[in-house]
Amino acid sequence: MELPFAESWKIKMVEPIRKSTRQEREVWIKEACYNLFQLPAEQVYIDLITDSGTGAMSDRQWAAMMMGDESYAGASSFFNLKKMISSLTGFDYIIPTHQGRAAENVLFSYLIKEGDIIPGNSHFDTTKGHIEGRRAFALDCTVDEAKDTQLELPFKGNVSIPKLEKALEEHHERVPFIIVTITNNTAGGQPVSLQNLKEVREVANRYKKPVLFDSARFAENAYFIKTRETGYADKSIKEITREMFSYADGMTMSAKKDGIVNMGGFIATRLEEWYEGAKGFCIQYEGYLTYGGMNGRDMNALAVGLDENTEFDNLETRIKQVQYLAEQLDAFNIPYQRPAGGHAIFVDALKILTNVPKEEFPAQTLAIELYLEAGIRGCEIGYILADRDPTTHENRFGGLDLLRLAIPRRVYTNNHMDVIAVALKNVYDRRENIQRGVKITWEAPLMRHFTVKLEPAK
Ligand SMILES: *Cc1c(COP(=O)(O)O)cnc(C)c1O
């Protein structure tokens, strides 16, 4: 008999978590103005709000922290990190930042000016925020197939090459660079194929435009290339990442994802011009060039995290857990973005809460219901997150309205996945009785989902 699959690690330290009653949760969610970001974490049983900075570091990473060099300038930890990043990407210029959005802030301060257009696959919310905050435009050129959550395709995160070509044909003088997000978080954690990265590069070359990868989950993307794309089965993850980045000029990275650290990020590039242009903004916003926004110990832990998470076994353990949860949901016929993404399940709220009008935010309503059901905290990736159109100030109801269940790396067991699946099934079973959603009572002009205040719609 073939041995079943199991984790590629064992547990050395545990953190107790506590359940609560539905009665308690009804009080708490009201106090949080029906915004799950506003809940104290102690009021959450299983926390799936994000996979960002919530992973469990390994014993090797903790050991590396003890060896951190906290020198202000030229710390050995910086050179450890630089060496690891260069070996995975081929990029020689590195700027550490305190997290991914800080990398965007530093680099975009140099690259983007008012009126610019930045085409790419779906822009992540902070990326969009840093573009629109500079009065520039994020132009979504994701393949149309990504909008159909039930279509089983291997690379639904891809850039539509015809859309990209059209954008460049019409606006090339306003385009400072092309951005490709790997994996495509907003479209459901869907990967981008190497073939697509290559084609983006060809279009970019034709218009002499640089290409930037928003790389938060580049290792998971490489896992999907290895397991789904013809010709890569026998390549190592590190060989694949090297090839992926050969089609880019630089990257911004939220190290809180595939770096498996709790805080950190960086810019890496092969272009001396980008480095020279951005480095002043690093000093202004983050810190001196060899630490940017990071402690020496954290740079050390990140160097090890990047090494570990570009090994197949570690990635397989993670992605198989996400797929395990997907199989449990399949058994209950719960619709989610197919196939399961790398870091999360994106439940299709519009297909479940069909009685809740879109003006009352079905995905947010589903997130609240799941919390009330079992103390599980997911995250709306939908109409609230989409913000308002900067020119018309209308809500953007054109895209998907999803409930994201993000799975932290190396944190929960498959027993937790079983709890999540059954809790969602219980909500699904009473979906017809959920008639009303929520309405906004206060919102910020940008990235409103973090602080929005809601109340039940009447
Ligand atoms: C998380 C994320 C960011 C922003 O990074 P932070 O570390 O949260 O600031 C940018 N792009 C993508 C694709 C992300 O997933």
GROMACS .gro file of C-alpha atoms and ligand atoms in nm:
model
  473
    1MET     CA    1   0.000   0.000   0.000
    2GLU     CA    2   0.128   0.347  -0.086
    3LEU     CA    3   0.204   0.557   0.221
    4PRO     CA    4  -0.027   0.856   0.269
    5PHE     CA    5   0.102   1.211   0.242
    6ALA     CA    6   0.218   1.389   0.558
    7GLU     CA    7   0.386   1.713   0.658
    8SER     CA    8   0.758   1.763   0.587
    9TRP     CA    9   0.811   1.897   0.942
   10LYS     CA   10   0.726   1.811   1.301
   11ILE     CA   11   0.610   2.048   1.576
   12LYS     CA   12   0.853   2.176   1.841
   13MET     CA   13   0.648   2.454   2.004
   14VAL     CA   14   0.274   2.508   2.040
   15GLU     CA   15   0.050   2.810   2.105
   16PRO     CA   16  -0.284   2.742   2.277
   17ILE     CA   17  -0.600   2.879   2.111
   18ARG     CA   18  -0.945   2.914   2.265
   19LYS     CA   19  -1.299   2.863   2.144
   20SER     CA   20  -1.583   3.101   2.229
   21THR     CA   21  -1.962   3.087   2.232
   22ARG     CA   22  -2.190   3.225   1.964
   23GLN     CA   23  -2.336   3.462   2.223
   24GLU     CA   24  -1.990   3.608   2.293
   25ARG     CA   25  -1.918   3.642   1.924
   26GLU     CA   26  -2.245   3.828   1.859
   27VAL     CA   27  -2.136   4.095   2.107
   28TRP     CA   28  -1.779   4.108   1.978
   29ILE     CA   29  -1.863   4.145   1.609
   30LYS     CA   30  -2.101   4.430   1.687
   31GLU     CA   31  -1.829   4.602   1.892
   32ALA     CA   32  -1.598   4.558   1.590
   33CYS     CA   33  -1.855   4.738   1.366
   34TYR     CA   34  -1.889   4.415   1.166
   35ASN     CA   35  -1.533   4.457   1.037
   36LEU     CA   36  -1.324   4.149   1.116
   37PHE     CA   37  -1.002   4.353   1.107
   38GLN     CA   38  -1.131   4.534   1.414
   39LEU     CA   39  -1.163   4.214   1.623
   40PRO     CA   40  -0.898   4.150   1.889
   41ALA     CA   41  -0.721   3.826   1.786
   42GLU     CA   42  -0.812   3.669   2.122
   43GLN     CA   43  -1.173   3.669   2.005
   44VAL     CA   44  -1.080   3.447   1.710
   45TYR     CA   45  -1.053   3.067   1.722
   46ILE     CA   46  -0.905   2.989   1.379
   47ASP     CA   47  -0.754   3.294   1.214
   48LEU     CA   48  -0.760   3.291   0.836
   49ILE     CA   49  -0.764   3.666   0.785
   50THR     CA   50  -0.431   3.646   0.607
   51ASP     CA   51  -0.131   3.427   0.541
   52SER     CA   52   0.083   3.740   0.573
   53GLY     CA   53   0.331   3.741   0.859
   54THR     CA   54   0.135   3.466   1.030
   55GLY     CA   55   0.356   3.169   0.938
   56ALA     CA   56   0.557   2.962   1.185
   57MET     CA   57   0.932   3.006   1.156
   58SER     CA   58   1.153   2.699   1.166
   59ASP     CA   59   1.417   2.612   1.427
   60ARG     CA   60   1.677   2.713   1.166
   61GLN     CA   61   1.518   3.055   1.127
   62TRP     CA   62   1.508   3.110   1.505
   63ALA     CA   63   1.871   3.003   1.526
   64ALA     CA   64   1.959   3.250   1.249
   65MET     CA   65   1.789   3.526   1.447
   66MET     CA   66   2.034   3.475   1.730
   67MET     CA   67   2.315   3.533   1.484
   68GLY     CA   68   2.168   3.860   1.354
   69ASP     CA   69   2.415   4.143   1.304
   70GLU     CA   70   2.259   4.469   1.421
   71SER     CA   71   2.534   4.694   1.284
   72TYR     CA   72   2.387   5.012   1.141
   73ALA     CA   73   2.586   4.993   0.819
   74GLY     CA   74   2.713   4.688   0.633
   75ALA     CA   75   2.566   4.424   0.866
   76SER     CA   76   2.655   4.065   0.775
   77SER     CA   77   2.279   3.988   0.791
   78PHE     CA   78   2.226   4.220   0.493
   79PHE     CA   79   2.488   4.034   0.293
   80ASN     CA   80   2.337   3.697   0.392
   81LEU     CA   81   2.002   3.818   0.264
   82LYS     CA   82   2.146   3.974  -0.050
   83LYS     CA   83   2.331   3.654  -0.137
   84MET     CA   84   2.016   3.443  -0.098
   85ILE     CA   85   1.799   3.680  -0.303
   86SER     CA   86   2.061   3.703  -0.578
   87SER     CA   87   2.091   3.325  -0.597
   88LEU     CA   88   1.713   3.283  -0.633
   89THR     CA   89   1.652   3.572  -0.872
   90GLY     CA   90   1.973   3.680  -1.041
   91PHE     CA   91   1.915   4.037  -0.914
   92ASP     CA   92   2.219   4.213  -0.768
   93TYR     CA   93   2.069   4.531  -0.625
   94ILE     CA   94   1.874   4.479  -0.303
   95ILE     CA   95   1.686   4.728  -0.083
   96PRO     CA   96   1.533   4.584   0.237
   97THR     CA   97   1.204   4.742   0.351
   98HIS     CA   98   0.976   4.683   0.647
   99GLN     CA   99   0.714   4.507   0.435
  100GLY     CA  100   0.584   4.473   0.080
  101ARG     CA  101   0.393   4.800   0.060
  102ALA     CA  102   0.703   4.985   0.179
  103ALA     CA  103   0.893   4.834  -0.114
  104GLU     CA  104   0.614   4.963  -0.339
  105ASN     CA  105   0.628   5.306  -0.178
  106VAL     CA  106   1.005   5.337  -0.220
  107LEU     CA  107   1.021   5.209  -0.577
  108PHE     CA  108   0.703   5.379  -0.700
  109SER     CA  109   0.820   5.711  -0.556
  110TYR     CA  110   1.089   5.691  -0.820
  111LEU     CA  111   0.897   5.521  -1.103
  112ILE     CA  112   0.542   5.661  -1.104
  113LYS     CA  113   0.418   6.011  -1.176
  114GLU     CA  114   0.070   6.160  -1.207
  115GLY     CA  115  -0.125   6.038  -1.509
  116ASP     CA  116   0.083   5.723  -1.560
  117ILE     CA  117  -0.079   5.391  -1.647
  118ILE     CA  118   0.053   5.066  -1.497
  119PRO     CA  119  -0.083   4.761  -1.678
  120GLY     CA  120  -0.054   4.409  -1.542
  121ASN     CA  121  -0.259   4.120  -1.407
  122SER     CA  122  -0.478   4.206  -1.105
  123HIS     CA  123  -0.302   4.461  -0.887
  124PHE     CA  124  -0.295   4.383  -0.517
  125ASP     CA  125  -0.481   4.636  -0.299
  126THR     CA  126  -0.172   4.810  -0.157
  127THR     CA  127  -0.018   4.817  -0.504
  128LYS     CA  128  -0.332   4.975  -0.643
  129GLY     CA  129  -0.331   5.216  -0.347
  130HIS     CA  130   0.027   5.324  -0.415
  131ILE     CA  131  -0.055   5.375  -0.784
  132GLU     CA  132  -0.385   5.559  -0.738
  133GLY     CA  133  -0.244   5.759  -0.447
  134ARG     CA  134  -0.001   5.907  -0.702
  135ARG     CA  135  -0.293   5.991  -0.933
  136ALA     CA  136  -0.187   5.720  -1.173
  137PHE     CA  137  -0.398   5.430  -1.302
  138ALA     CA  138  -0.377   5.055  -1.236
  139LEU     CA  139  -0.497   4.884  -1.554
  140ASP     CA  140  -0.610   4.526  -1.493
  141CYS     CA  141  -0.518   4.305  -1.791
  142THR     CA  142  -0.587   3.967  -1.629
  143VAL     CA  143  -0.720   3.692  -1.857
  144ASP     CA  144  -1.102   3.687  -1.870
  145GLU     CA  145  -1.107   3.323  -1.759
  146ALA     CA  146  -1.009   3.438  -1.408
  147LYS     CA  147  -1.356   3.591  -1.368
  148ASP     CA  148  -1.526   3.253  -1.407
  149THR     CA  149  -1.467   3.091  -1.069
  150GLN     CA  150  -1.581   2.747  -1.185
  151LEU     CA  151  -1.342   2.710  -1.478
  152GLU     CA  152  -1.063   2.459  -1.400
  153LEU     CA  153  -0.753   2.599  -1.570
  154PRO     CA  154  -0.393   2.561  -1.454
  155PHE     CA  155  -0.285   2.926  -1.486
  156LYS     CA  156  -0.579   3.155  -1.424
  157GLY     CA  157  -0.350   3.426  -1.290
  158ASN     CA  158  -0.204   3.500  -1.633
  159VAL     CA  159  -0.179   3.837  -1.801
  160SER     CA  160  -0.397   3.861  -2.111
  161ILE     CA  161  -0.142   3.932  -2.382
  162PRO     CA  162  -0.397   4.092  -2.620
  163LYS     CA  163  -0.516   4.326  -2.342
  164LEU     CA  164  -0.158   4.416  -2.255
  165GLU     CA  165  -0.072   4.483  -2.618
  166LYS     CA  166  -0.378   4.702  -2.659
  167ALA     CA  167  -0.285   4.899  -2.345
  168LEU     CA  168   0.068   4.959  -2.474
  169GLU     CA  169  -0.045   5.040  -2.825
  170GLU     CA  170  -0.282   5.307  -2.694
  171HIS     CA  171  -0.089   5.444  -2.396
  172HIS     CA  172   0.275   5.341  -2.425
  173GLU     CA  173   0.410   5.689  -2.355
  174ARG     CA  174   0.223   5.691  -2.024
  175VAL     CA  175   0.341   5.344  -1.914
  176PRO     CA  176   0.653   5.351  -1.691
  177PHE     CA  177   0.658   4.971  -1.642
  178ILE     CA  178   0.447   4.654  -1.654
  179ILE     CA  179   0.366   4.472  -1.329
  180VAL     CA  180   0.300   4.099  -1.294
  181THR     CA  181   0.176   3.969  -0.959
  182ILE     CA  182   0.289   3.612  -0.886
  183THR     CA  183   0.077   3.440  -0.773
  184ASN     CA  184  -0.223   3.656  -0.867
  185ASN     CA  185  -0.363   3.718  -0.520
  186THR     CA  186  -0.667   3.924  -0.615
  187ALA     CA  187  -0.781   3.673  -0.878
  188GLY     CA  188  -0.777   3.394  -0.619
  189GLY     CA  189  -0.413   3.303  -0.556
  190GLN     CA  190  -0.392   3.176  -0.911
  191PRO     CA  191  -0.050   3.114  -1.067
  192VAL     CA  192   0.107   3.268  -1.375
  193SER     CA  193   0.277   3.030  -1.620
  194LEU     CA  194   0.637   3.065  -1.732
  195GLN     CA  195   0.508   3.079  -2.087
  196ASN     CA  196   0.300   3.384  -1.992
  197LEU     CA  197   0.594   3.553  -1.817
  198LYS     CA  198   0.795   3.499  -2.133
  199GLU     CA  199   0.522   3.649  -2.352
  200VAL     CA  200   0.489   3.953  -2.125
  201ARG     CA  201   0.863   4.002  -2.163
  202GLU     CA  202   0.837   3.989  -2.540
  203VAL     CA  203   0.563   4.253  -2.546
  204ALA     CA  204   0.760   4.466  -2.300
  205ASN     CA  205   1.071   4.443  -2.515
  206ARG     CA  206   0.879   4.553  -2.820
  207TYR     CA  207   0.776   4.872  -2.640
  208LYS     CA  208   1.105   4.900  -2.447
  209LYS     CA  209   0.928   4.882  -2.110
  210PRO     CA  210   1.071   4.731  -1.792
  211VAL     CA  211   0.884   4.451  -1.612
  212LEU     CA  212   0.831   4.438  -1.236
  213PHE     CA  213   0.716   4.126  -1.051
  214ASP     CA  214   0.508   4.173  -0.738
  215SER     CA  215   0.656   3.857  -0.591
  216ALA     CA  216   0.488   3.792  -0.254
  217ARG     CA  217   0.417   3.428  -0.349
  218PHE     CA  218   0.678   3.360  -0.612
  219ALA     CA  219   0.774   3.025  -0.453
  220GLU     CA  220   0.417   2.898  -0.459
  221ASN     CA  221   0.398   3.015  -0.819
  222ALA     CA  222   0.711   2.810  -0.893
  223TYR     CA  223   0.551   2.505  -0.730
  224PHE     CA  224   0.255   2.534  -0.968
  225ILE     CA  225   0.488   2.571  -1.266
  226LYS     CA  226   0.670   2.257  -1.161
  227THR     CA  227   0.352   2.056  -1.106
  228ARG     CA  228   0.136   2.195  -1.389
  229GLU     CA  229   0.343   2.331  -1.675
  230THR     CA  230   0.488   2.100  -1.938
  231GLY     CA  231   0.864   2.071  -1.924
  232TYR     CA  232   0.923   2.168  -1.560
  233ALA     CA  233   0.848   1.850  -1.364
  234ASP     CA  234   1.215   1.761  -1.334
  235LYS     CA  235   1.340   2.110  -1.251
  236SER     CA  236   1.403   2.216  -0.893
  237ILE     CA  237   1.203   2.504  -0.746
  238LYS     CA  238   1.521   2.712  -0.732
  239GLU     CA  239   1.591   2.650  -1.101
  240ILE     CA  240   1.236   2.758  -1.180
  241THR     CA  241   1.252   3.079  -0.973
  242ARG     CA  242   1.575   3.168  -1.149
  243GLU     CA  243   1.405   3.127  -1.485
  244MET     CA  244   1.094   3.318  -1.376
  245PHE     CA  245   1.297   3.620  -1.268
  246SER     CA  246   1.507   3.612  -1.585
  247TYR     CA  247   1.198   3.768  -1.751
  248ALA     CA  248   1.179   4.059  -1.505
  249ASP     CA  249   1.388   4.368  -1.439
  250GLY     CA  250   1.305   4.380  -1.074
  251MET     CA  251   1.071   4.272  -0.797
  252THR     CA  252   0.891   4.405  -0.495
  253MET     CA  253   0.845   4.147  -0.223
  254SER     CA  254   0.631   4.108   0.081
  255ALA     CA  255   0.857   3.869   0.273
  256LYS     CA  256   0.568   3.803   0.513
  257LYS     CA  257   0.432   3.558   0.259
  258ASP     CA  258   0.678   3.324   0.090
  259GLY     CA  259   0.970   3.450   0.303
  260ILE     CA  260   0.795   3.297   0.609
  261VAL     CA  261   0.893   3.584   0.839
  262ASN     CA  262   0.656   3.788   1.053
  263MET     CA  263   0.768   4.121   0.910
  264GLY     CA  264   0.985   4.225   0.618
  265GLY     CA  265   1.010   4.299   0.250
  266PHE     CA  266   1.249   4.414  -0.016
  267ILE     CA  267   1.309   4.552  -0.362
  268ALA     CA  268   1.550   4.361  -0.585
  269THR     CA  269   1.651   4.460  -0.935
  270ARG     CA  270   1.908   4.410  -1.208
  271LEU     CA  271   1.876   4.777  -1.313
  272GLU     CA  272   2.134   5.008  -1.162
  273GLU     CA  273   1.909   5.298  -1.265
  274TRP     CA  274   1.618   5.173  -1.051
  275TYR     CA  275   1.848   5.117  -0.756
  276GLU     CA  276   2.005   5.461  -0.787
  277GLY     CA  277   1.662   5.621  -0.830
  278ALA     CA  278   1.497   5.440  -0.539
  279LYS     CA  279   1.774   5.441  -0.281
  280GLY     CA  280   1.715   5.800  -0.170
  281PHE     CA  281   1.351   5.715  -0.097
  282CYS     CA  282   1.466   5.414   0.105
  283ILE     CA  283   1.677   5.640   0.323
  284GLN     CA  284   1.394   5.892   0.349
  285TYR     CA  285   1.112   5.648   0.432
  286GLU     CA  286   1.272   5.327   0.562
  287GLY     CA  287   1.631   5.351   0.679
  288TYR     CA  288   1.988   5.323   0.567
  289LEU     CA  289   2.046   5.103   0.262
  290THR     CA  290   2.182   4.792   0.435
  291TYR     CA  291   1.884   4.755   0.668
  292GLY     CA  292   1.601   4.962   0.518
  293GLY     CA  293   1.307   4.871   0.738
  294MET     CA  294   1.449   4.552   0.890
  295ASN     CA  295   1.643   4.434   1.194
  296GLY     CA  296   1.960   4.236   1.130
  297ARG     CA  297   1.808   3.931   1.296
  298ASP     CA  298   1.500   3.954   1.074
  299MET     CA  299   1.713   3.975   0.759
  300ASN     CA  300   1.893   3.660   0.874
  301ALA     CA  301   1.564   3.478   0.939
  302LEU     CA  302   1.439   3.588   0.599
  303ALA     CA  303   1.748   3.456   0.422
  304VAL     CA  304   1.683   3.113   0.577
  305GLY     CA  305   1.307   3.136   0.515
  306LEU     CA  306   1.362   3.204   0.145
  307ASP     CA  307   1.597   2.910   0.124
  308GLU     CA  308   1.357   2.670   0.300
  309ASN     CA  309   1.050   2.782   0.110
  310THR     CA  310   1.211   2.732  -0.227
  311GLU     CA  311   1.246   2.362  -0.145
  312PHE     CA  312   0.980   2.136  -0.293
  313ASP     CA  313   0.886   1.945   0.025
  314ASN     CA  314   0.802   2.256   0.220
  315LEU     CA  315   0.587   2.396  -0.061
  316GLU     CA  316   0.417   2.063  -0.119
  317THR     CA  317   0.318   2.039   0.248
  318ARG     CA  318   0.164   2.383   0.233
  319ILE     CA  319  -0.018   2.361  -0.096
  320LYS     CA  320  -0.150   2.011  -0.023
  321GLN     CA  321  -0.308   2.148   0.296
  322VAL     CA  322  -0.491   2.414   0.095
  323GLN     CA  323  -0.598   2.143  -0.149
  324TYR     CA  324  -0.713   1.924   0.141
  325LEU     CA  325  -0.948   2.201   0.257
  326ALA     CA  326  -1.070   2.239  -0.102
  327GLU     CA  327  -1.158   1.869  -0.113
  328GLN     CA  328  -1.361   1.902   0.209
  329LEU     CA  329  -1.554   2.191   0.053
  330ASP     CA  330  -1.610   1.987  -0.263
  331ALA     CA  331  -1.773   1.718  -0.052
  332PHE     CA  332  -2.026   1.982   0.065
  333ASN     CA  333  -2.069   2.139  -0.283
  334ILE     CA  334  -1.949   2.477  -0.161
  335PRO     CA  335  -1.844   2.691  -0.460
  336TYR     CA  336  -1.499   2.849  -0.454
  337GLN     CA  337  -1.252   2.985  -0.709
  338ARG     CA  338  -1.129   2.680  -0.896
  339PRO     CA  339  -0.878   2.527  -0.893
  340ALA     CA  340  -0.775   2.598  -0.533
  341GLY     CA  341  -0.512   2.872  -0.516
  342GLY     CA  342  -0.174   2.844  -0.347
  343HIS     CA  343  -0.234   3.024  -0.022
  344ALA     CA  344  -0.606   3.034   0.023
  345ILE     CA  345  -0.952   2.922  -0.072
  346PHE     CA  346  -1.164   3.198  -0.222
  347VAL     CA  347  -1.528   3.115  -0.156
  348ASP     CA  348  -1.768   3.254  -0.416
  349ALA     CA  349  -2.010   3.452  -0.202
  350LEU     CA  350  -2.234   3.558  -0.494
  351LYS     CA  351  -2.312   3.192  -0.563
  352ILE     CA  352  -2.398   3.125  -0.196
  353LEU     CA  353  -2.576   3.434  -0.061
  354THR     CA  354  -2.796   3.483  -0.366
  355ASN     CA  355  -3.059   3.669  -0.163
  356VAL     CA  356  -2.818   3.940  -0.045
  357PRO     CA  357  -2.803   4.230  -0.295
  358LYS     CA  358  -2.454   4.329  -0.407
  359GLU     CA  359  -2.506   4.675  -0.259
  360GLU     CA  360  -2.510   4.495   0.078
  361PHE     CA  361  -2.175   4.321   0.025
  362PRO     CA  362  -2.242   3.943   0.011
  363ALA     CA  363  -1.880   3.835   0.076
  364GLN     CA  364  -1.850   4.054   0.384
  365THR     CA  365  -2.184   3.915   0.500
  366LEU     CA  366  -2.054   3.560   0.454
  367ALA     CA  367  -1.737   3.647   0.648
  368ILE     CA  368  -1.950   3.771   0.939
  369GLU     CA  369  -2.169   3.458   0.928
  370LEU     CA  370  -1.866   3.227   0.936
  371TYR     CA  371  -1.727   3.414   1.235
  372LEU     CA  372  -2.059   3.391   1.418
  373GLU     CA  373  -2.081   3.021   1.334
  374ALA     CA  374  -1.743   2.907   1.467
  375GLY     CA  375  -1.509   3.195   1.550
  376ILE     CA  376  -1.329   3.157   1.219
  377ARG     CA  377  -1.197   3.484   1.075
  378GLY     CA  378  -1.176   3.507   0.698
  379CYS     CA  379  -1.134   3.817   0.484
  380GLU     CA  380  -1.353   3.984   0.225
  381ILE     CA  381  -1.179   4.011  -0.111
  382GLY     CA  382  -1.461   4.171  -0.293
  383TYR     CA  383  -1.667   4.484  -0.331
  384ILE     CA  384  -1.547   4.654  -0.014
  385LEU     CA  385  -1.182   4.583  -0.094
  386ALA     CA  386  -1.234   4.706  -0.450
  387ASP     CA  387  -1.276   5.063  -0.318
  388ARG     CA  388  -1.460   5.329  -0.517
  389ASP     CA  389  -1.372   5.435  -0.869
  390PRO     CA  390  -1.139   5.735  -0.827
  391THR     CA  391  -1.321   5.943  -1.090
  392THR     CA  392  -1.689   5.848  -1.047
  393HIS     CA  393  -1.670   5.762  -0.673
  394GLU     CA  394  -1.909   5.475  -0.737
  395ASN     CA  395  -1.861   5.136  -0.572
  396ARG     CA  396  -1.693   4.893  -0.811
  397PHE     CA  397  -1.928   4.599  -0.852
  398GLY     CA  398  -1.768   4.468  -1.172
  399GLY     CA  399  -1.538   4.202  -1.029
  400LEU     CA  400  -1.562   3.901  -0.803
  401ASP     CA  401  -1.698   3.909  -0.450
  402LEU     CA  402  -1.506   3.649  -0.255
  403LEU     CA  403  -1.450   3.532   0.100
  404ARG     CA  404  -1.083   3.447   0.134
  405LEU     CA  405  -0.979   3.178   0.376
  406ALA     CA  406  -0.603   3.231   0.384
  407ILE     CA  407  -0.404   2.947   0.536
  408PRO     CA  408  -0.101   3.052   0.745
  409ARG     CA  409   0.215   2.856   0.665
  410ARG     CA  410   0.304   2.569   0.902
  411VAL     CA  411   0.048   2.678   1.165
  412TYR     CA  412  -0.276   2.475   1.158
  413THR     CA  413  -0.333   2.101   1.115
  414ASN     CA  414  -0.578   1.928   0.886
  415ASN     CA  415  -0.810   1.885   1.186
  416HIS     CA  416  -0.849   2.262   1.179
  417MET     CA  417  -0.926   2.237   0.808
  418ASP     CA  418  -1.209   1.994   0.894
  419VAL     CA  419  -1.356   2.244   1.142
  420ILE     CA  420  -1.343   2.521   0.882
  421ALA     CA  421  -1.517   2.306   0.621
  422VAL     CA  422  -1.800   2.199   0.852
  423ALA     CA  423  -1.854   2.554   0.983
  424LEU     CA  424  -1.886   2.678   0.627
  425LYS     CA  425  -2.123   2.393   0.543
  426ASN     CA  426  -2.347   2.497   0.833
  427VAL     CA  427  -2.364   2.852   0.696
  428TYR     CA  428  -2.418   2.714   0.345
  429ASP     CA  429  -2.710   2.501   0.466
  430ARG     CA  430  -2.895   2.807   0.598
  431ARG     CA  431  -2.799   3.034   0.307
  432GLU     CA  432  -3.161   3.085   0.190
  433ASN     CA  433  -3.245   3.243   0.525
  434ILE     CA  434  -2.970   3.504   0.495
  435GLN     CA  435  -3.157   3.786   0.322
  436ARG     CA  436  -2.983   4.104   0.426
  437GLY     CA  437  -2.619   4.210   0.428
  438VAL     CA  438  -2.442   4.514   0.568
  439LYS     CA  439  -2.419   4.881   0.487
  440ILE     CA  440  -2.127   5.120   0.528
  441THR     CA  441  -2.150   5.385   0.800
  442TRP     CA  442  -1.792   5.517   0.766
  443GLU     CA  443  -1.512   5.455   0.515
  444ALA     CA  444  -1.162   5.580   0.433
  445PRO     CA  445  -1.095   5.720   0.084
  446LEU     CA  446  -0.838   5.447   0.000
  447MET     CA  447  -0.793   5.087   0.120
  448ARG     CA  448  -1.116   5.123   0.308
  449HIS     CA  449  -1.156   4.755   0.401
  450PHE     CA  450  -0.911   4.777   0.693
  451THR     CA  451  -1.107   5.042   0.881
  452VAL     CA  452  -1.456   5.045   0.730
  453LYS     CA  453  -1.746   5.061   0.979
  454LEU     CA  454  -2.058   4.861   0.898
  455GLU     CA  455  -2.399   4.785   1.038
  456PRO     CA  456  -2.662   4.527   0.943
  457ALA     CA  457  -2.872   4.652   0.652
  458LYS     CA  458  -3.236   4.709   0.740
  459LIG     C1  459   0.085   4.124   0.077
  459LIG     C2  460   0.105   4.171  -0.057
  459LIG     C3  461   0.158   4.298  -0.085
  459LIG     C4  462   0.188   4.399   0.024
  459LIG     O1  463   0.278   4.351   0.117
  459LIG     P1  464   0.272   4.386   0.272
  459LIG     O2  465   0.387   4.311   0.329
  459LIG     O3  466   0.141   4.341   0.326
  459LIG     O4  467   0.290   4.533   0.286
  459LIG     C5  468   0.178   4.332  -0.216
  459LIG     N1  469   0.147   4.248  -0.316
  459LIG     C6  470   0.096   4.127  -0.294
  459LIG     C7  471   0.064   4.037  -0.408
  459LIG     C8  472   0.072   4.084  -0.164
  459LIG     O5  473   0.018   3.963  -0.144
   0.00000   0.00000   0.00000
